[in-house]
Structure formats: structure tokens, C-alpha cells
Amino acid sequence: MASNMRKNTRQVRVGRVLIGGGAPVSVQSMANTDTLDISATTAQVRRLKEAGCDIVRVSIYDEECAKTIRAIKESVDIPIVADIHFDYKLAILAAKSGADKLRINPGNIGSAARVRELALCAKDMGIPIRVGANSGSIKKEFIDKYGGVTAEALVESALEQVSILENSGFTDIVVSIKASDVVKTVESYRMAALKMDYPLHIGVTEAGFGEQGLIKSSIGIGTLLLEGIGDTLRVSLTGDPVHEVRAGREILRSIGMLPCGLELISCPTCARCKVDLESICRQLYEKTRDITKPLCVAVMGCAVNGPGEASHADLGVACGKGEGLIFVRGVQLKKVKENEIVKTLVDIIKSQ
Ligand code: SF4
């Protein structure tokens, strides 16, 4: 399994979730509701958790927001990360309101005394801080030094944030280095993994919308994970963050790093297919996507390759003209009509 080759990193704790040090790679997302709207935010956080999210980040933009963390945490059972820009007092308030982790760059909050105050508070509360570099907000000094927003510039920028916290005696750190460019993201994290042993939060930032964002994130995150780099991930997509969580879990599943959940394999169809396979797959996916049982389900369009493929899976169907032959662990179970295929498979999945 890819996880055996994972780079050894330090471990931090975010609520009940461990990051780094050999812990399973966790999936994160970020709420896009107004944090002050507690009922909308808690509803979305619950949906994210149901979809398999391990840690949720919320934007904290003023004092009221920081205080709402307590109310949000009382209504949901998942670690909450407070995302703060610039204002160290808000970060301290968020920590005292129960945030399980802070996302803030100490380089943006001013004097060493302020950083020390924040670091001391985080230490007292026992929560880690994520620092990092983002291609959209890197300092001019690093851009000039490296002739642009290069991987070197991003890594040096992140290391600067790390050393500011270290100088305050704080080492409970997670690091992210994000570029919206896949190649630069991968190069940056490779370089960072050689230079530090803090756990890495990986992702392609502002990856985009729909298929484009999914593909960029899958290649970027997947490449890093296969090289043993990355302790927690976020797929960044425009739209409902539930899609980010599903995508993150699919990336982990596809490389054998998520030992639970249902894997649906299906053929691309061709002229031999005499059922509406796309509709069967879509219905089956909708009905089973939140099932956490580790099962492989094959949905094949015809009797040519179908029975062979379907029989290697835990269960499956090889379709014929308007019907399907159901297999369970290599054994033919029964033939059902096309409109009964989905229900039959779902019933078997639930009985496993
Ligand atoms: S399994 Fe059958 S229908 Fe599907 S692509 Fe292969 S030959 Fe075509």
C-alpha cells in the first residue's frame, strides 16, 4: 500500500483527529456559509461530516464570528479549524472559544511579542497552528529573490512562517504550500518534504470548477500521496464543499489509502451494451455513495467481458438485453430485469 512508503512526519492532534506520524491521511474541507449564521453553518458542517469529512475549517472575520465557534462546536461532532487573516486577537479569541486548530500566518500579525502571545495561547489550549505559503499571497521579497513565484520561493516563504513560530517556542505546526499550478504544487511539496518534518496539508489551491478542478486536484494530490508526501488534504473546488470531501475520499480510495467505502467499477459501454448502463450506474452511485463498507461492485454492459470482470468484484452485474446477471463473490446468483438491477444490488450491498 502507498501508505507504507509515507514520509515520517511529526504528529499533531486536531480534536480527536491525528495528523502526521503515520496517522491515516485525513480529509478536510471548508464551510462556505456565513460563519455567523450558526444554523446554516452547523447544517453544512453536518453534511460534510456525513460525506466523510474529518476536519472542517470556518472563516473567522470578526469577534462575533470567533465567538460563534463555541456554539458551532456544541452542535457538531467534528474538529473545527478557525481560519484567520492578520488579526492575532481574533486568533486568540477563536482558540479560547474552542477552535481545535488555527490557520494563520504569523508573518502577517506583526511584532514578535504578538506572535509569542498567540503561540502561548495555542500552547495553553493544546491546539496546533497551520502556517503556509500560497502562490497568491507570497511576499515580494521572495518573488524578487527567485525571479517569480517559484517552488523555491513558496517553500522559503513557508519556512519563514515556521521559523517565526519556532522562535516563540511553538512547534505544534502543520504546513501547507499551495499553488494553483499542479506542477508547481508538486515541486513545492517535494522540496518541503526534504526540508522539514512537520506534517503537510496538501492540495492544489483554487483548483477551479467541475472537471478541471477535480483533475488538477487529483493529479496534484494523488502524485504527492503516491510519493509518500502529505498527511492531510483538501480538494479545493468552487461550489458545494461536500463535493470536495467526496473527491478527497475518492482520491484516497483510488490509491488504496482509504480502507473503507464502496468502489464502483463500470465499463465505458459500446455497441454490445443493450441496457441504459449510465442510468444504472448513476442510480447505484447515488444510493451507495455514503456507504462505508469496503466492497467492490462491478457494473458491466454485456456478456463479453462482463461476467469475468463482475466475478472478480465482491458483487456485480453483467448485463444482457434488458436484463442483468447478478454475481456475488464469483457465484452467479440470479437474472433480473433491467429495472430491478439497482434495487437488487443495493439490497445485496446492505445485507453484506
Ligand atoms: S463490457 Fe461489454 S458493453 Fe462494456 S465495453 Fe466491454 S464489450 Fe462493451
Tab-separated table of C-alpha atoms in Angstrom, residues 35-39 41-42 46 64-77 80 97-98:
chain	number	residue	atom	x	y	z
A	35	THR	CA	-19.974	31.608	9.992
A	36	LEU	CA	-22.279	33.982	11.896
A	37	ASP	CA	-25.278	32.070	10.531
A	38	ILE	CA	-24.934	29.288	13.057
A	39	SER	CA	-27.811	27.134	11.816
A	41	THR	CA	-23.060	26.607	9.180
A	42	THR	CA	-23.830	23.702	11.500
A	46	ARG	CA	-23.033	18.043	9.442
A	64	GLU	CA	-18.716	37.734	16.770
A	65	CYS	CA	-17.548	35.075	14.323
A	66	ALA	CA	-14.814	33.953	16.702
A	67	LYS	CA	-17.353	33.608	19.499
A	68	THR	CA	-19.723	31.508	17.339
A	69	ILE	CA	-17.149	28.697	17.315
A	70	ARG	CA	-18.378	27.655	20.737
A	71	ALA	CA	-21.990	27.370	19.536
A	72	ILE	CA	-20.970	25.550	16.350
A	73	LYS	CA	-18.895	23.073	18.321
A	74	GLU	CA	-21.793	22.370	20.667
A	75	SER	CA	-23.925	21.306	17.690
A	76	VAL	CA	-21.456	19.226	15.684
A	77	ASP	CA	-19.092	16.384	16.439
A	80	ILE	CA	-13.257	22.824	13.757
A	97	SER	CA	-13.833	29.776	22.036
A	98	GLY	CA	-12.875	26.163	21.395
